[in-house]
Amino acid sequence: MGGSSEDFSVVVLASDLAVDARPFLAHHLSQEQEEEENWHDCSQYLSPDEDFSDLDQLQFLRLQGSDKSSNRVLRIVGKCFPATVVSAERLKRYVFHKICSELPEGPFCIVYMHSTVQKEDNSPGLTILRWIYEELPADFKDRLQTVYFVHPGLRSRLVMATLGRFFLSGGLYWKIKYVSRLQYLWDDIKKGEIEIPDFVKSHDDILEHRPLTDYGIEPDPFHLTGMPSSTFSFGKYEDRWAARDYVS
Protein backbone atom coordinates (compact mmCIF):
# COMPACT_ATOMS: atom_id res chain seq x y z
CA MET A 1 0.00 0.00 0.00
CA GLY A 2 1.17 3.50 -0.69
CA GLY A 3 4.10 2.18 -2.75
CA SER A 4 5.48 0.09 0.08
CA SER A 5 7.31 -3.02 -0.99
CA GLU A 6 6.65 -4.88 2.26
CA ASP A 7 4.51 -8.00 1.92
CA PHE A 8 1.70 -8.82 4.25
CA SER A 9 -0.81 -11.61 4.52
CA VAL A 10 -4.23 -12.15 6.02
CA VAL A 11 -5.21 -15.43 7.63
CA VAL A 12 -8.92 -16.21 7.79
CA LEU A 13 -10.18 -18.88 10.21
CA ALA A 14 -13.45 -20.63 9.81
CA SER A 15 -15.95 -19.81 12.54
CA ASP A 16 -16.27 -23.44 13.59
CA LEU A 17 -12.54 -23.49 14.44
CA ALA A 18 -12.78 -20.67 16.94
CA VAL A 19 -12.92 -21.41 20.67
CA ASP A 20 -15.71 -19.84 22.70
CA ALA A 21 -14.17 -18.67 25.99
CA ARG A 22 -17.49 -17.94 27.69
CA PRO A 23 -17.86 -21.37 29.39
CA PHE A 24 -14.37 -21.04 30.86
CA LEU A 25 -15.04 -17.48 32.00
CA ALA A 26 -18.37 -18.50 33.50
CA HIS A 27 -16.71 -21.36 35.38
CA HIS A 28 -13.98 -19.03 36.66
CA LEU A 29 -16.52 -16.41 37.74
CA SER A 30 -18.68 -19.01 39.47
CA GLN A 31 -15.63 -20.22 41.42
CA GLU A 32 -14.80 -16.67 42.49
CA GLN A 33 -18.42 -16.05 43.48
CA GLU A 34 -18.52 -19.29 45.49
CA GLU A 35 -15.29 -18.40 47.29
CA GLU A 36 -16.60 -14.92 48.01
CA GLU A 37 -19.79 -16.36 49.53
CA ASN A 38 -18.08 -19.07 51.59
CA TRP A 39 -14.71 -17.55 52.50
CA HIS A 40 -15.90 -16.82 56.04
CA ASP A 41 -17.53 -20.24 56.48
CA CYS A 42 -15.79 -22.28 59.20
CA SER A 43 -17.98 -25.37 58.86
CA GLN A 44 -14.98 -27.16 57.37
CA TYR A 45 -13.49 -27.27 60.88
CA LEU A 46 -16.63 -28.73 62.47
CA SER A 47 -18.30 -32.10 62.65
CA PRO A 48 -22.09 -31.78 62.35
CA ASP A 49 -22.60 -34.75 64.67
CA GLU A 50 -20.28 -33.56 67.45
CA ASP A 51 -21.98 -33.05 70.80
CA PHE A 52 -20.90 -30.04 72.87
CA SER A 53 -23.64 -30.31 75.50
CA ASP A 54 -21.10 -31.04 78.26
CA LEU A 55 -19.21 -27.83 77.50
CA ASP A 56 -22.43 -25.84 77.18
CA GLN A 57 -23.40 -26.86 80.71
CA LEU A 58 -20.18 -25.36 82.06
CA GLN A 59 -21.23 -21.96 80.67
CA PHE A 60 -17.67 -20.68 80.39
CA LEU A 61 -18.44 -19.41 76.89
CA ARG A 62 -21.78 -17.66 76.38
CA LEU A 63 -23.29 -15.02 74.15
CA GLN A 64 -24.89 -12.33 76.32
CA GLY A 65 -26.15 -8.83 75.55
CA SER A 66 -24.28 -6.01 73.82
CA ASP A 67 -21.86 -3.26 74.74
CA LYS A 68 -22.61 0.45 74.39
CA SER A 69 -21.34 0.37 70.80
CA SER A 70 -23.98 -2.27 69.92
CA ASN A 71 -21.38 -5.04 69.63
CA ARG A 72 -22.62 -8.45 70.75
CA VAL A 73 -20.83 -9.73 73.85
CA LEU A 74 -19.16 -13.13 74.00
CA ARG A 75 -18.64 -13.73 77.73
CA ILE A 76 -15.81 -16.02 78.82
CA VAL A 77 -15.44 -17.08 82.47
CA GLY A 78 -11.94 -18.49 82.85
CA LYS A 79 -12.53 -20.30 86.14
CA CYS A 80 -15.30 -22.43 84.61
CA PHE A 81 -13.04 -23.87 81.93
CA PRO A 82 -11.58 -27.31 82.85
CA ALA A 83 -8.29 -27.10 80.95
CA THR A 84 -6.99 -30.41 82.30
CA VAL A 85 -9.72 -32.46 80.64
CA VAL A 86 -10.50 -30.59 77.41
CA SER A 87 -8.01 -30.89 74.57
CA ALA A 88 -6.88 -27.88 72.59
CA GLU A 89 -8.38 -29.30 69.40
CA ARG A 90 -11.80 -29.79 70.97
CA LEU A 91 -11.67 -26.30 72.49
CA LYS A 92 -10.99 -24.87 69.04
CA ARG A 93 -13.92 -26.75 67.52
CA TYR A 94 -16.19 -25.57 70.32
CA VAL A 95 -15.16 -21.93 69.89
CA PHE A 96 -15.77 -22.18 66.14
CA HIS A 97 -19.12 -23.87 66.78
CA LYS A 98 -20.27 -21.07 69.10
CA ILE A 99 -19.13 -18.27 66.81
CA CYS A 100 -20.52 -19.81 63.62
CA SER A 101 -23.88 -20.76 65.14
CA GLU A 102 -24.51 -17.76 67.40
CA LEU A 103 -22.47 -14.97 65.78
CA PRO A 104 -22.85 -15.53 62.03
CA GLU A 105 -22.57 -11.82 61.26
CA GLY A 106 -22.04 -8.39 62.76
CA PRO A 107 -19.37 -6.96 65.08
CA PHE A 108 -18.79 -8.48 68.51
CA CYS A 109 -16.58 -8.13 71.55
CA ILE A 110 -15.23 -10.50 74.19
CA VAL A 111 -15.48 -10.07 77.95
CA TYR A 112 -12.93 -12.39 79.52
CA MET A 113 -13.15 -12.76 83.31
CA HIS A 114 -9.79 -13.84 84.67
CA SER A 115 -10.94 -13.75 88.31
CA THR A 116 -9.44 -16.55 90.48
CA VAL A 117 -8.12 -18.43 87.44
CA GLN A 118 -5.52 -21.07 88.32
CA LYS A 119 -3.10 -21.77 85.47
CA GLU A 120 -2.91 -25.49 86.36
CA ASP A 121 -6.67 -26.03 86.13
CA ASN A 122 -8.31 -23.29 84.08
CA SER A 123 -5.85 -21.97 81.53
CA PRO A 124 -5.25 -23.58 78.13
CA GLY A 125 -2.15 -21.39 77.71
CA LEU A 126 -1.28 -18.38 75.57
CA THR A 127 0.12 -20.57 72.82
CA ILE A 128 -3.15 -22.43 72.37
CA LEU A 129 -5.23 -19.25 72.56
CA ARG A 130 -3.04 -17.71 69.88
CA TRP A 131 -3.39 -20.84 67.72
CA ILE A 132 -7.19 -20.74 67.98
CA TYR A 133 -7.30 -17.04 67.10
CA GLU A 134 -5.00 -17.49 64.10
CA GLU A 135 -7.18 -20.35 62.83
CA LEU A 136 -10.26 -18.11 62.73
CA PRO A 137 -11.31 -16.90 59.27
CA ALA A 138 -10.24 -13.32 58.54
CA ASP A 139 -13.86 -12.17 58.60
CA PHE A 140 -14.28 -13.10 62.26
CA LYS A 141 -11.00 -11.45 63.22
CA ASP A 142 -12.13 -8.22 61.58
CA ARG A 143 -15.51 -8.36 63.34
CA LEU A 144 -13.90 -8.69 66.78
CA GLN A 145 -13.79 -5.14 68.10
CA THR A 146 -12.52 -5.33 71.70
CA VAL A 147 -11.36 -7.88 74.28
CA TYR A 148 -12.21 -6.71 77.82
CA PHE A 149 -9.73 -8.42 80.15
CA VAL A 150 -11.37 -8.31 83.59
CA HIS A 151 -9.16 -8.61 86.72
CA PRO A 152 -5.86 -9.10 84.86
CA GLY A 153 -3.50 -8.70 87.83
CA LEU A 154 0.08 -7.47 87.80
CA ARG A 155 1.68 -10.60 86.34
CA SER A 156 -0.88 -10.74 83.56
CA ARG A 157 -0.09 -7.17 82.58
CA LEU A 158 3.66 -7.76 82.71
CA VAL A 159 3.53 -10.92 80.64
CA MET A 160 1.22 -9.36 78.07
CA ALA A 161 3.39 -6.24 77.90
CA THR A 162 6.62 -8.19 77.41
CA LEU A 163 5.52 -11.32 75.54
CA GLY A 164 2.08 -10.38 74.22
CA ARG A 165 3.41 -8.93 70.98
CA PHE A 166 5.28 -12.16 70.26
CA PHE A 167 2.46 -14.55 71.18
CA LEU A 168 -0.45 -12.54 69.81
CA SER A 169 -0.90 -11.03 66.39
CA GLY A 170 -0.89 -7.25 66.24
CA GLY A 171 -4.57 -7.09 65.41
CA LEU A 172 -5.52 -8.91 68.61
CA TYR A 173 -2.87 -7.34 70.86
CA TRP A 174 -4.15 -3.81 70.31
CA LYS A 175 -7.77 -4.83 70.88
CA ILE A 176 -7.17 -5.86 74.51
CA LYS A 177 -8.54 -3.48 77.14
CA TYR A 178 -7.66 -4.16 80.77
CA VAL A 179 -10.45 -3.76 83.31
CA SER A 180 -9.14 -3.87 86.89
CA ARG A 181 -12.56 -3.35 88.51
CA LEU A 182 -16.10 -4.16 87.47
CA GLN A 183 -17.09 -0.52 87.86
CA TYR A 184 -14.85 0.34 84.92
CA LEU A 185 -16.51 -2.34 82.78
CA TRP A 186 -19.79 -0.43 83.05
CA ASP A 187 -18.17 2.46 81.16
CA ASP A 188 -18.41 0.31 78.02
CA ILE A 189 -21.18 -2.17 78.83
CA LYS A 190 -24.51 -1.27 80.40
CA LYS A 191 -24.87 -2.82 83.84
CA GLY A 192 -27.13 -5.85 83.70
CA GLU A 193 -26.34 -6.69 80.06
CA ILE A 194 -24.16 -9.63 81.05
CA GLU A 195 -24.30 -11.98 84.01
CA ILE A 196 -21.48 -11.59 86.55
CA PRO A 197 -20.82 -14.74 88.63
CA ASP A 198 -20.88 -14.29 92.40
CA PHE A 199 -17.24 -15.31 92.80
CA VAL A 200 -16.22 -12.56 90.34
CA LYS A 201 -18.10 -10.01 92.43
CA SER A 202 -16.49 -11.35 95.62
CA HIS A 203 -13.05 -11.18 94.02
CA ASP A 204 -13.76 -7.62 92.96
CA ASP A 205 -14.64 -6.74 96.57
CA ILE A 206 -11.40 -8.31 97.79
CA LEU A 207 -9.35 -6.26 95.35
CA GLU A 208 -11.28 -3.16 96.33
CA HIS A 209 -10.19 -3.63 99.95
CA ARG A 210 -6.67 -4.77 99.01
CA PRO A 211 -5.77 -2.42 96.14
CA LEU A 212 -2.02 -2.95 96.54
CA THR A 213 -2.46 -6.53 95.31
CA ASP A 214 -2.88 -5.15 91.80
CA TYR A 215 0.64 -3.73 91.98
CA GLY A 216 2.32 -6.74 93.58
CA ILE A 217 3.02 -4.84 96.80
CA GLU A 218 0.53 -6.66 99.01
CA PRO A 219 0.92 -10.47 99.25
CA ASP A 220 -1.40 -12.59 97.16
CA PRO A 221 -1.51 -15.91 99.07
CA PHE A 222 -4.32 -17.31 96.93
CA HIS A 223 -2.57 -16.45 93.65
CA LEU A 224 -5.71 -14.73 92.45
CA THR A 225 -3.87 -12.47 90.05
CA GLY A 226 -1.76 -15.08 88.29
CA MET A 227 -1.13 -15.24 84.58
CA PRO A 228 -2.22 -18.14 82.37
CA SER A 229 0.63 -20.45 81.50
CA SER A 230 2.12 -20.03 78.01
CA THR A 231 2.77 -23.77 77.71
CA PHE A 232 0.64 -26.29 75.87
CA SER A 233 -2.14 -28.14 77.65
CA PHE A 234 -3.64 -30.82 75.45
CA GLY A 235 -5.91 -32.46 78.00
CA LYS A 236 -3.74 -35.32 79.21
CA TYR A 237 -6.42 -36.20 81.75
CA GLU A 238 -9.33 -36.31 79.34
CA ASP A 239 -10.28 -39.77 80.61
CA ARG A 240 -11.03 -38.29 84.01
CA TRP A 241 -13.83 -36.13 82.65
CA ALA A 242 -16.56 -38.30 84.16
CA ALA A 243 -14.77 -38.49 87.51
CA ARG A 244 -14.54 -34.73 87.98
CA ASP A 245 -17.74 -32.97 88.94
CA TYR A 246 -17.52 -29.81 86.87
CA VAL A 247 -21.17 -29.76 85.89
CA SER A 248 -23.53 -28.35 88.47
mmCIF file of C-alpha atoms in Angstrom:
data_model
loop_
_atom_site.group_PDB
_atom_site.id
_atom_site.type_symbol
_atom_site.label_atom_id
_atom_site.label_comp_id
_atom_site.label_asym_id
_atom_site.label_seq_id
_atom_site.Cartn_x
_atom_site.Cartn_y
_atom_site.Cartn_z
ATOM 1 C CA MET A 1 0.000 0.000 0.000
ATOM 2 C CA GLY A 2 1.171 3.499 -0.691
ATOM 3 C CA GLY A 3 4.096 2.181 -2.755
ATOM 4 C CA SER A 4 5.477 0.093 0.082
ATOM 5 C CA SER A 5 7.308 -3.025 -0.993
ATOM 6 C CA GLU A 6 6.646 -4.878 2.257
ATOM 7 C CA ASP A 7 4.505 -7.999 1.921
ATOM 8 C CA PHE A 8 1.701 -8.818 4.250
ATOM 9 C CA SER A 9 -0.807 -11.613 4.518
ATOM 10 C CA VAL A 10 -4.226 -12.145 6.016
ATOM 11 C CA VAL A 11 -5.209 -15.426 7.635
ATOM 12 C CA VAL A 12 -8.916 -16.215 7.792
ATOM 13 C CA LEU A 13 -10.175 -18.880 10.212
ATOM 14 C CA ALA A 14 -13.453 -20.633 9.810
ATOM 15 C CA SER A 15 -15.951 -19.811 12.544
ATOM 16 C CA ASP A 16 -16.266 -23.435 13.587
ATOM 17 C CA LEU A 17 -12.537 -23.491 14.442
ATOM 18 C CA ALA A 18 -12.781 -20.666 16.944
ATOM 19 C CA VAL A 19 -12.921 -21.414 20.666
ATOM 20 C CA ASP A 20 -15.712 -19.843 22.704
ATOM 21 C CA ALA A 21 -14.171 -18.668 25.985
ATOM 22 C CA ARG A 22 -17.487 -17.944 27.688
ATOM 23 C CA PRO A 23 -17.860 -21.374 29.385
ATOM 24 C CA PHE A 24 -14.367 -21.037 30.860
ATOM 25 C CA LEU A 25 -15.040 -17.483 32.001
ATOM 26 C CA ALA A 26 -18.373 -18.499 33.501
ATOM 27 C CA HIS A 27 -16.705 -21.362 35.383
ATOM 28 C CA HIS A 28 -13.984 -19.030 36.664
ATOM 29 C CA LEU A 29 -16.524 -16.412 37.738
ATOM 30 C CA SER A 30 -18.677 -19.011 39.469
ATOM 31 C CA GLN A 31 -15.629 -20.222 41.417
ATOM 32 C CA GLU A 32 -14.798 -16.669 42.489
ATOM 33 C CA GLN A 33 -18.416 -16.049 43.481
ATOM 34 C CA GLU A 34 -18.524 -19.287 45.495
ATOM 35 C CA GLU A 35 -15.286 -18.399 47.289
ATOM 36 C CA GLU A 36 -16.605 -14.922 48.012
ATOM 37 C CA GLU A 37 -19.789 -16.355 49.528
ATOM 38 C CA ASN A 38 -18.084 -19.065 51.593
ATOM 39 C CA TRP A 39 -14.709 -17.545 52.501
ATOM 40 C CA HIS A 40 -15.905 -16.825 56.043
ATOM 41 C CA ASP A 41 -17.531 -20.235 56.484
ATOM 42 C CA CYS A 42 -15.789 -22.277 59.198
ATOM 43 C CA SER A 43 -17.978 -25.373 58.862
ATOM 44 C CA GLN A 44 -14.977 -27.162 57.373
ATOM 45 C CA TYR A 45 -13.494 -27.270 60.878
ATOM 46 C CA LEU A 46 -16.634 -28.725 62.472
ATOM 47 C CA SER A 47 -18.296 -32.101 62.650
ATOM 48 C CA PRO A 48 -22.090 -31.775 62.347
ATOM 49 C CA ASP A 49 -22.601 -34.749 64.669
ATOM 50 C CA GLU A 50 -20.280 -33.560 67.451
ATOM 51 C CA ASP A 51 -21.984 -33.048 70.795
ATOM 52 C CA PHE A 52 -20.899 -30.038 72.871
ATOM 53 C CA SER A 53 -23.638 -30.305 75.497
ATOM 54 C CA ASP A 54 -21.104 -31.045 78.258
ATOM 55 C CA LEU A 55 -19.209 -27.832 77.502
ATOM 56 C CA ASP A 56 -22.432 -25.841 77.177
ATOM 57 C CA GLN A 57 -23.401 -26.855 80.707
ATOM 58 C CA LEU A 58 -20.181 -25.363 82.064
ATOM 59 C CA GLN A 59 -21.228 -21.962 80.670
ATOM 60 C CA PHE A 60 -17.670 -20.681 80.394
ATOM 61 C CA LEU A 61 -18.436 -19.406 76.887
ATOM 62 C CA ARG A 62 -21.778 -17.663 76.382
ATOM 63 C CA LEU A 63 -23.287 -15.021 74.148
ATOM 64 C CA GLN A 64 -24.892 -12.327 76.319
ATOM 65 C CA GLY A 65 -26.148 -8.830 75.549
ATOM 66 C CA SER A 66 -24.284 -6.006 73.819
ATOM 67 C CA ASP A 67 -21.857 -3.260 74.743
ATOM 68 C CA LYS A 68 -22.613 0.451 74.386
ATOM 69 C CA SER A 69 -21.342 0.369 70.800
ATOM 70 C CA SER A 70 -23.976 -2.272 69.925
ATOM 71 C CA ASN A 71 -21.377 -5.036 69.629
ATOM 72 C CA ARG A 72 -22.622 -8.448 70.751
ATOM 73 C CA VAL A 73 -20.829 -9.728 73.851
ATOM 74 C CA LEU A 74 -19.160 -13.129 74.000
ATOM 75 C CA ARG A 75 -18.640 -13.728 77.729
ATOM 76 C CA ILE A 76 -15.814 -16.022 78.816
ATOM 77 C CA VAL A 77 -15.444 -17.082 82.468
ATOM 78 C CA GLY A 78 -11.942 -18.485 82.853
ATOM 79 C CA LYS A 79 -12.525 -20.303 86.142
ATOM 80 C CA CYS A 80 -15.302 -22.430 84.611
ATOM 81 C CA PHE A 81 -13.039 -23.873 81.926
ATOM 82 C CA PRO A 82 -11.575 -27.314 82.854
ATOM 83 C CA ALA A 83 -8.292 -27.099 80.947
ATOM 84 C CA THR A 84 -6.995 -30.406 82.304
ATOM 85 C CA VAL A 85 -9.717 -32.465 80.642
ATOM 86 C CA VAL A 86 -10.499 -30.593 77.407
ATOM 87 C CA SER A 87 -8.009 -30.891 74.571
ATOM 88 C CA ALA A 88 -6.877 -27.879 72.588
ATOM 89 C CA GLU A 89 -8.380 -29.302 69.399
ATOM 90 C CA ARG A 90 -11.803 -29.786 70.970
ATOM 91 C CA LEU A 91 -11.671 -26.300 72.493
ATOM 92 C CA LYS A 92 -10.988 -24.867 69.035
ATOM 93 C CA ARG A 93 -13.922 -26.751 67.516
ATOM 94 C CA TYR A 94 -16.188 -25.570 70.323
ATOM 95 C CA VAL A 95 -15.156 -21.930 69.886
ATOM 96 C CA PHE A 96 -15.771 -22.185 66.135
ATOM 97 C CA HIS A 97 -19.121 -23.867 66.781
ATOM 98 C CA LYS A 98 -20.270 -21.070 69.101
ATOM 99 C CA ILE A 99 -19.128 -18.274 66.811
ATOM 100 C CA CYS A 100 -20.518 -19.807 63.622
ATOM 101 C CA SER A 101 -23.881 -20.758 65.138
ATOM 102 C CA GLU A 102 -24.506 -17.762 67.400
ATOM 103 C CA LEU A 103 -22.469 -14.968 65.776
ATOM 104 C CA PRO A 104 -22.846 -15.532 62.034
ATOM 105 C CA GLU A 105 -22.568 -11.823 61.264
ATOM 106 C CA GLY A 106 -22.040 -8.387 62.760
ATOM 107 C CA PRO A 107 -19.371 -6.959 65.082
ATOM 108 C CA PHE A 108 -18.795 -8.484 68.512
ATOM 109 C CA CYS A 109 -16.578 -8.125 71.553
ATOM 110 C CA ILE A 110 -15.232 -10.501 74.195
ATOM 111 C CA VAL A 111 -15.484 -10.066 77.953
ATOM 112 C CA TYR A 112 -12.932 -12.389 79.517
ATOM 113 C CA MET A 113 -13.152 -12.762 83.315
ATOM 114 C CA HIS A 114 -9.793 -13.836 84.672
ATOM 115 C CA SER A 115 -10.936 -13.749 88.315
ATOM 116 C CA THR A 116 -9.440 -16.549 90.480
ATOM 117 C CA VAL A 117 -8.117 -18.426 87.441
ATOM 118 C CA GLN A 118 -5.522 -21.074 88.316
ATOM 119 C CA LYS A 119 -3.105 -21.770 85.474
ATOM 120 C CA GLU A 120 -2.913 -25.488 86.357
ATOM 121 C CA ASP A 121 -6.670 -26.032 86.126
ATOM 122 C CA ASN A 122 -8.314 -23.294 84.081
ATOM 123 C CA SER A 123 -5.849 -21.966 81.533
ATOM 124 C CA PRO A 124 -5.253 -23.580 78.129
ATOM 125 C CA GLY A 125 -2.153 -21.390 77.708
ATOM 126 C CA LEU A 126 -1.285 -18.380 75.569
ATOM 127 C CA THR A 127 0.124 -20.573 72.817
ATOM 128 C CA ILE A 128 -3.154 -22.432 72.373
ATOM 129 C CA LEU A 129 -5.226 -19.252 72.557
ATOM 130 C CA ARG A 130 -3.036 -17.710 69.877
ATOM 131 C CA TRP A 131 -3.390 -20.842 67.721
ATOM 132 C CA ILE A 132 -7.189 -20.735 67.981
ATOM 133 C CA TYR A 133 -7.297 -17.042 67.099
ATOM 134 C CA GLU A 134 -4.998 -17.486 64.104
ATOM 135 C CA GLU A 135 -7.183 -20.347 62.832
ATOM 136 C CA LEU A 136 -10.256 -18.111 62.733
ATOM 137 C CA PRO A 137 -11.312 -16.904 59.274
ATOM 138 C CA ALA A 138 -10.238 -13.323 58.543
ATOM 139 C CA ASP A 139 -13.859 -12.168 58.595
ATOM 140 C CA PHE A 140 -14.278 -13.103 62.261
ATOM 141 C CA LYS A 141 -10.995 -11.446 63.222
ATOM 142 C CA ASP A 142 -12.132 -8.216 61.584
ATOM 143 C CA ARG A 143 -15.505 -8.356 63.338
ATOM 144 C CA LEU A 144 -13.904 -8.689 66.777
ATOM 145 C CA GLN A 145 -13.789 -5.137 68.104
ATOM 146 C CA THR A 146 -12.520 -5.334 71.702
ATOM 147 C CA VAL A 147 -11.363 -7.878 74.283
ATOM 148 C CA TYR A 148 -12.209 -6.710 77.818
ATOM 149 C CA PHE A 149 -9.725 -8.420 80.155
ATOM 150 C CA VAL A 150 -11.374 -8.307 83.594
ATOM 151 C CA HIS A 151 -9.155 -8.608 86.722
ATOM 152 C CA PRO A 152 -5.857 -9.098 84.856
ATOM 153 C CA GLY A 153 -3.495 -8.698 87.830
ATOM 154 C CA LEU A 154 0.085 -7.471 87.803
ATOM 155 C CA ARG A 155 1.678 -10.600 86.341
ATOM 156 C CA SER A 156 -0.883 -10.741 83.558
ATOM 157 C CA ARG A 157 -0.089 -7.166 82.579
ATOM 158 C CA LEU A 158 3.661 -7.756 82.706
ATOM 159 C CA VAL A 159 3.530 -10.923 80.639
ATOM 160 C CA MET A 160 1.217 -9.365 78.069
ATOM 161 C CA ALA A 161 3.386 -6.239 77.899
ATOM 162 C CA THR A 162 6.623 -8.186 77.414
ATOM 163 C CA LEU A 163 5.517 -11.316 75.542
ATOM 164 C CA GLY A 164 2.082 -10.383 74.218
ATOM 165 C CA ARG A 165 3.407 -8.931 70.982
ATOM 166 C CA PHE A 166 5.285 -12.159 70.256
ATOM 167 C CA PHE A 167 2.464 -14.552 71.181
ATOM 168 C CA LEU A 168 -0.448 -12.538 69.809
ATOM 169 C CA SER A 169 -0.896 -11.029 66.388
ATOM 170 C CA GLY A 170 -0.893 -7.249 66.239
ATOM 171 C CA GLY A 171 -4.574 -7.088 65.412
ATOM 172 C CA LEU A 172 -5.522 -8.911 68.612
ATOM 173 C CA TYR A 173 -2.871 -7.342 70.857
ATOM 174 C CA TRP A 174 -4.146 -3.813 70.311
ATOM 175 C CA LYS A 175 -7.772 -4.827 70.884
ATOM 176 C CA ILE A 176 -7.170 -5.861 74.514
ATOM 177 C CA LYS A 177 -8.536 -3.477 77.136
ATOM 178 C CA TYR A 178 -7.656 -4.156 80.767
ATOM 179 C CA VAL A 179 -10.448 -3.757 83.314
ATOM 180 C CA SER A 180 -9.140 -3.869 86.887
ATOM 181 C CA ARG A 181 -12.564 -3.354 88.505
ATOM 182 C CA LEU A 182 -16.102 -4.159 87.470
ATOM 183 C CA GLN A 183 -17.088 -0.525 87.862
ATOM 184 C CA TYR A 184 -14.846 0.339 84.919
ATOM 185 C CA LEU A 185 -16.512 -2.341 82.775
ATOM 186 C CA TRP A 186 -19.791 -0.429 83.053
ATOM 187 C CA ASP A 187 -18.167 2.457 81.165
ATOM 188 C CA ASP A 188 -18.406 0.309 78.023
ATOM 189 C CA ILE A 189 -21.182 -2.172 78.829
ATOM 190 C CA LYS A 190 -24.510 -1.266 80.397
ATOM 191 C CA LYS A 191 -24.869 -2.815 83.842
ATOM 192 C CA GLY A 192 -27.128 -5.850 83.699
ATOM 193 C CA GLU A 193 -26.335 -6.686 80.064
ATOM 194 C CA ILE A 194 -24.158 -9.633 81.052
ATOM 195 C CA GLU A 195 -24.298 -11.984 84.013
ATOM 196 C CA ILE A 196 -21.482 -11.592 86.548
ATOM 197 C CA PRO A 197 -20.819 -14.745 88.629
ATOM 198 C CA ASP A 198 -20.884 -14.288 92.398
ATOM 199 C CA PHE A 199 -17.240 -15.308 92.795
ATOM 200 C CA VAL A 200 -16.224 -12.565 90.342
ATOM 201 C CA LYS A 201 -18.101 -10.009 92.428
ATOM 202 C CA SER A 202 -16.485 -11.352 95.615
ATOM 203 C CA HIS A 203 -13.051 -11.177 94.016
ATOM 204 C CA ASP A 204 -13.757 -7.616 92.957
ATOM 205 C CA ASP A 205 -14.641 -6.740 96.567
ATOM 206 C CA ILE A 206 -11.403 -8.306 97.795
ATOM 207 C CA LEU A 207 -9.353 -6.261 95.346
ATOM 208 C CA GLU A 208 -11.277 -3.155 96.333
ATOM 209 C CA HIS A 209 -10.194 -3.630 99.955
ATOM 210 C CA ARG A 210 -6.675 -4.772 99.005
ATOM 211 C CA PRO A 211 -5.766 -2.417 96.142
ATOM 212 C CA LEU A 212 -2.017 -2.947 96.538
ATOM 213 C CA THR A 213 -2.456 -6.531 95.310
ATOM 214 C CA ASP A 214 -2.878 -5.147 91.798
ATOM 215 C CA TYR A 215 0.644 -3.732 91.980
ATOM 216 C CA GLY A 216 2.317 -6.735 93.578
ATOM 217 C CA ILE A 217 3.019 -4.844 96.804
ATOM 218 C CA GLU A 218 0.533 -6.665 99.010
ATOM 219 C CA PRO A 219 0.925 -10.471 99.245
ATOM 220 C CA ASP A 220 -1.396 -12.585 97.159
ATOM 221 C CA PRO A 221 -1.515 -15.905 99.066
ATOM 222 C CA PHE A 222 -4.322 -17.309 96.932
ATOM 223 C CA HIS A 223 -2.567 -16.449 93.648
ATOM 224 C CA LEU A 224 -5.711 -14.731 92.454
ATOM 225 C CA THR A 225 -3.871 -12.467 90.047
ATOM 226 C CA GLY A 226 -1.762 -15.080 88.294
ATOM 227 C CA MET A 227 -1.130 -15.236 84.578
ATOM 228 C CA PRO A 228 -2.220 -18.140 82.367
ATOM 229 C CA SER A 229 0.629 -20.451 81.495
ATOM 230 C CA SER A 230 2.123 -20.035 78.015
ATOM 231 C CA THR A 231 2.771 -23.769 77.714
ATOM 232 C CA PHE A 232 0.642 -26.286 75.871
ATOM 233 C CA SER A 233 -2.144 -28.136 77.652
ATOM 234 C CA PHE A 234 -3.643 -30.822 75.448
ATOM 235 C CA GLY A 235 -5.913 -32.460 78.000
ATOM 236 C CA LYS A 236 -3.743 -35.321 79.207
ATOM 237 C CA TYR A 237 -6.419 -36.200 81.750
ATOM 238 C CA GLU A 238 -9.331 -36.314 79.344
ATOM 239 C CA ASP A 239 -10.284 -39.774 80.613
ATOM 240 C CA ARG A 240 -11.028 -38.286 84.013
ATOM 241 C CA TRP A 241 -13.833 -36.131 82.650
ATOM 242 C CA ALA A 242 -16.563 -38.296 84.164
ATOM 243 C CA ALA A 243 -14.774 -38.487 87.505
ATOM 244 C CA ARG A 244 -14.540 -34.729 87.984
ATOM 245 C CA ASP A 245 -17.743 -32.972 88.936
ATOM 246 C CA TYR A 246 -17.518 -29.806 86.870
ATOM 247 C CA VAL A 247 -21.167 -29.758 85.894
ATOM 248 C CA SER A 248 -23.532 -28.347 88.474
#
